PDB file of C-alpha atoms in Angstrom:
ATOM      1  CA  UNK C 789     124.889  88.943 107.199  1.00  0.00           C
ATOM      2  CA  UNK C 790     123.984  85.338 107.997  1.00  0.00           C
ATOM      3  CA  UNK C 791     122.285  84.943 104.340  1.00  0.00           C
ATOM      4  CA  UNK C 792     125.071  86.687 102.558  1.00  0.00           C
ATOM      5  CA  UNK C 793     128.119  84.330 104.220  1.00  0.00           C
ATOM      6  CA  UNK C 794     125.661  81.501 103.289  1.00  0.00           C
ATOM      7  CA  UNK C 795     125.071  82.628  99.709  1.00  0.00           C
ATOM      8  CA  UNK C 796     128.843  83.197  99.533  1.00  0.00           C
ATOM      9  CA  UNK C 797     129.725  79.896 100.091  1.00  0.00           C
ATOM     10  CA  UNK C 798     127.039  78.568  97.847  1.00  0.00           C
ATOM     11  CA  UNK C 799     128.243  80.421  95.293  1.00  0.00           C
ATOM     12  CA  UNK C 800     132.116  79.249  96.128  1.00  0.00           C
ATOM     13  CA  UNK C 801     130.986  76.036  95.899  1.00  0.00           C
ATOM     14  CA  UNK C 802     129.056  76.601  92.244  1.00  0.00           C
ATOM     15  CA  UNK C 803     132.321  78.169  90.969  1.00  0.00           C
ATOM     16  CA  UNK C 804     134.619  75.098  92.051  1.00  0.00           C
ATOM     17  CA  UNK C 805     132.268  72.626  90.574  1.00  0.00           C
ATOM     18  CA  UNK C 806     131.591  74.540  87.737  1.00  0.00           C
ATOM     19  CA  UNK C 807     135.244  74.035  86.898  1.00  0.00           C
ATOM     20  CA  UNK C 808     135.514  70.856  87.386  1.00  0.00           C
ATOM     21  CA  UNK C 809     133.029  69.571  85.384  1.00  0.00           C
ATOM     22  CA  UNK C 810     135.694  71.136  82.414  1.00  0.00           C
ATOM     23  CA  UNK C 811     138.303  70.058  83.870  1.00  0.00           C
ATOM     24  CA  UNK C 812     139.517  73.617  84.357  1.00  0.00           C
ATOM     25  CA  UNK C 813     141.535  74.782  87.681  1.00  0.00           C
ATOM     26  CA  UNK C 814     140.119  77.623  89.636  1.00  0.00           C
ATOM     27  CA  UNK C 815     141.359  79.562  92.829  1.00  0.00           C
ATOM     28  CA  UNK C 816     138.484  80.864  94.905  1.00  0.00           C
ATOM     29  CA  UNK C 817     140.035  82.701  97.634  1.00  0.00           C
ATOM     30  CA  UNK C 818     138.686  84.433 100.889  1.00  0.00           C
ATOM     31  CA  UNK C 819     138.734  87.734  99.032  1.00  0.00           C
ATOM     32  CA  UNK C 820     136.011  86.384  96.787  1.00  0.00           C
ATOM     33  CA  UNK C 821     133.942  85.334  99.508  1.00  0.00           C
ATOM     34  CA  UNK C 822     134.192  88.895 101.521  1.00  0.00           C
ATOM     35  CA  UNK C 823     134.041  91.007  98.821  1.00  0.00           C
ATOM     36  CA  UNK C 824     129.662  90.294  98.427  1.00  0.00           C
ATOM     37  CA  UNK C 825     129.586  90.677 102.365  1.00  0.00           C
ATOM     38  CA  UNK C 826     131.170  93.689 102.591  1.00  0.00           C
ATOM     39  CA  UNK C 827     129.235  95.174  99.705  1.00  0.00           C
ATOM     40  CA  UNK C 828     126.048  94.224 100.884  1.00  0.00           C
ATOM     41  CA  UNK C 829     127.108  95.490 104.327  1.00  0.00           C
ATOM     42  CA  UNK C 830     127.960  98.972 103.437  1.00  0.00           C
ATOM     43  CA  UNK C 831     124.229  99.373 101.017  1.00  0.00           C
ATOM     44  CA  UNK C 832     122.891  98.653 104.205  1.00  0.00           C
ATOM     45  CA  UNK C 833     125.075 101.401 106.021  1.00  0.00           C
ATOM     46  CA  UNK C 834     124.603 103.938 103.430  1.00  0.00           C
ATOM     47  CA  UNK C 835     120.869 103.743 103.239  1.00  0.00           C
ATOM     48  CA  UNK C 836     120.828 103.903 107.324  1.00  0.00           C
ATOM     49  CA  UNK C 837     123.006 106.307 107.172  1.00  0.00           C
ATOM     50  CA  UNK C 838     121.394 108.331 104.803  1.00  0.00           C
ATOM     51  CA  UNK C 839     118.135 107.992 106.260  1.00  0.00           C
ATOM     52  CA  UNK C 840     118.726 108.780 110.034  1.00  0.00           C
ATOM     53  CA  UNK C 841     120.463 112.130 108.423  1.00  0.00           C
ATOM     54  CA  UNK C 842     118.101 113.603 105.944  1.00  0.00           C
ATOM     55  CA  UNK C 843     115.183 112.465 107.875  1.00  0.00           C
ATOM     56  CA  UNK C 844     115.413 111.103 111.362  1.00  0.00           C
ATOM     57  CA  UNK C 845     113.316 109.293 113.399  1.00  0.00           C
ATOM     58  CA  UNK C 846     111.041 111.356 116.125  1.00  0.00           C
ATOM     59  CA  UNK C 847     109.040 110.542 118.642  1.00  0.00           C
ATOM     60  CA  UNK C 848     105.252 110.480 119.127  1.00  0.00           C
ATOM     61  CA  UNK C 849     102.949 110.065 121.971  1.00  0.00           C
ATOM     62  CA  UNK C 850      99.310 109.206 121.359  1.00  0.00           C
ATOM     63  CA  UNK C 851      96.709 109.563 124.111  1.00  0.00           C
ATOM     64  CA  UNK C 852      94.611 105.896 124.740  1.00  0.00           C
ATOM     65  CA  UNK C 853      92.637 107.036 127.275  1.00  0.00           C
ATOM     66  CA  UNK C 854      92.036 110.314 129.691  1.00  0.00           C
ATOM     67  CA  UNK C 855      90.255 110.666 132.907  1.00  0.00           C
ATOM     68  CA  UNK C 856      87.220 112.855 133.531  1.00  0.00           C
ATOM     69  CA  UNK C 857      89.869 116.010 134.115  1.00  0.00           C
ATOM     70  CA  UNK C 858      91.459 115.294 130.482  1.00  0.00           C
ATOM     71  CA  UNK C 859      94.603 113.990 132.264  1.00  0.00           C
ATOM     72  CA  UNK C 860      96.415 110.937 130.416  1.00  0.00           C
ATOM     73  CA  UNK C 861      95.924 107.747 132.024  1.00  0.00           C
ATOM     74  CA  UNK C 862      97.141 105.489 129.139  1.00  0.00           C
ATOM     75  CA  UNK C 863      99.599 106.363 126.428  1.00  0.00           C
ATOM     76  CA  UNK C 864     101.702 104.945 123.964  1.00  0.00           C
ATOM     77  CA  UNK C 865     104.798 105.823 122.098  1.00  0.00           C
ATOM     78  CA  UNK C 866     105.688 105.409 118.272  1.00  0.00           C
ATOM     79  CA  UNK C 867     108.945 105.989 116.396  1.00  0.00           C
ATOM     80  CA  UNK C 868     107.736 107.610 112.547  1.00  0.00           C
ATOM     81  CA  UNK C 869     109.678 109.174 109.573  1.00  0.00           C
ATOM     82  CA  UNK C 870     108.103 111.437 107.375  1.00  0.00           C
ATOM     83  CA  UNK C 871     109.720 109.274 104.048  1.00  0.00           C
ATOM     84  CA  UNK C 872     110.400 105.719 105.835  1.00  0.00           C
ATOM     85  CA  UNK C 873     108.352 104.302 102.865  1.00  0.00           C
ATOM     86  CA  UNK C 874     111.109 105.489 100.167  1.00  0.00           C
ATOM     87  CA  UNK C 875     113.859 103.827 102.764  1.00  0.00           C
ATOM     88  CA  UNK C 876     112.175 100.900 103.529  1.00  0.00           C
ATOM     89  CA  UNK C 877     111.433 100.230  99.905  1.00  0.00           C
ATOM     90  CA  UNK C 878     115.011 100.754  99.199  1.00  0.00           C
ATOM     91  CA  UNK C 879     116.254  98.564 102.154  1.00  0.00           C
ATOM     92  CA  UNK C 880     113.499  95.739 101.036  1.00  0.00           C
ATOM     93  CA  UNK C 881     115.519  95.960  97.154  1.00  0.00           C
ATOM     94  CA  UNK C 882     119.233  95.810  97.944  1.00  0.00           C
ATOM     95  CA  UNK C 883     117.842  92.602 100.728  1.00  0.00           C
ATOM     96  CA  UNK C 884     115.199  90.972  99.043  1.00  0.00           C
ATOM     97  CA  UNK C 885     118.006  91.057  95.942  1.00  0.00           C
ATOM     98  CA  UNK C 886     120.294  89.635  97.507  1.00  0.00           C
ATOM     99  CA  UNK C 887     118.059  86.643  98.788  1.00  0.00           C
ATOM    100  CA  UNK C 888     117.205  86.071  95.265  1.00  0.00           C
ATOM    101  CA  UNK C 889     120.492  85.627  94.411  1.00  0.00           C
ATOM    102  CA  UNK C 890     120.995  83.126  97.185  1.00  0.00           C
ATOM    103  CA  UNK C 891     118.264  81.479  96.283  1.00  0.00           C
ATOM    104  CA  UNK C 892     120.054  81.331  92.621  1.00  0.00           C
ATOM    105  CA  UNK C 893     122.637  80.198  93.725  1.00  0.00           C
ATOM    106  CA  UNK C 894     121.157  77.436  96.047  1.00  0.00           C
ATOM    107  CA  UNK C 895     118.924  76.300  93.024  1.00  0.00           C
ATOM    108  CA  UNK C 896     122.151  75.912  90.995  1.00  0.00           C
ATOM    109  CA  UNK C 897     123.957  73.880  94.156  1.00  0.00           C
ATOM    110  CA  UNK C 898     120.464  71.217  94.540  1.00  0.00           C
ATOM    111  CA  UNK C 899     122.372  68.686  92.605  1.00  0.00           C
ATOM    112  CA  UNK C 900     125.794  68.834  93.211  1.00  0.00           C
ATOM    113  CA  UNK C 901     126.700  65.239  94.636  1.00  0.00           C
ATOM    114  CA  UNK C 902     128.244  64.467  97.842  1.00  0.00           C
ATOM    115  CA  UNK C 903     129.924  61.269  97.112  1.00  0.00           C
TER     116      UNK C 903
END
């Protein structure tokens, strides 16, 4: 969320000066900014969502190290998904997207002046 408000208000900014430089008027209002939060928020939801339904996270506990009776002296405990590839890949698109469009959008901003 930190990215996206950023990017939003890059890309406010882009739009107003974009305008001005034709000597058009524009009204950006709050709506604009949420509206790329929100939508990025809910993709993120969805594909949660989706994910802890159709295939949940479960529990495993693997065996470091057992003493001379084959009792468990060390273990450790990992959190797997049979398909977290397919919903990490997913999660990776929708954020790595919409850090290329900041980035965009900051490339566009580099040399707006501040005088």
């Amino acid at each position: 969320l930190q990215l996206c408000c950023r990017f939003t208000k890059t890309y406010r900014i882009n739009q107003i000066m974009k305008s001005a430089a034709t000597f058009k008027r524009v009204k950006v209002t709050p709506r604009d900014v949420i509206k790329p939060m929100l939508m990025l928020l809910m993709l993120n939801t969805i594909v949660l969502t989706v994910w802890t339904v159709i295939d949940p996270l479960h529990r495993e506990t693997v065996s470091v190290d057992k003493d001379t009776f084959f009792r468990d002296i060390e273990t450790y405990g990992i959190c797997s998904s049979d398909h977290a590839g397919i919903f990490l890949t997913i999660l990776c698109i929708i954020n790595l997207g919409s850090l290329l469009f900041a980035l965009v959008q900051a490339y566009m901003a580099r040399k707006i002046s501040t005088d």
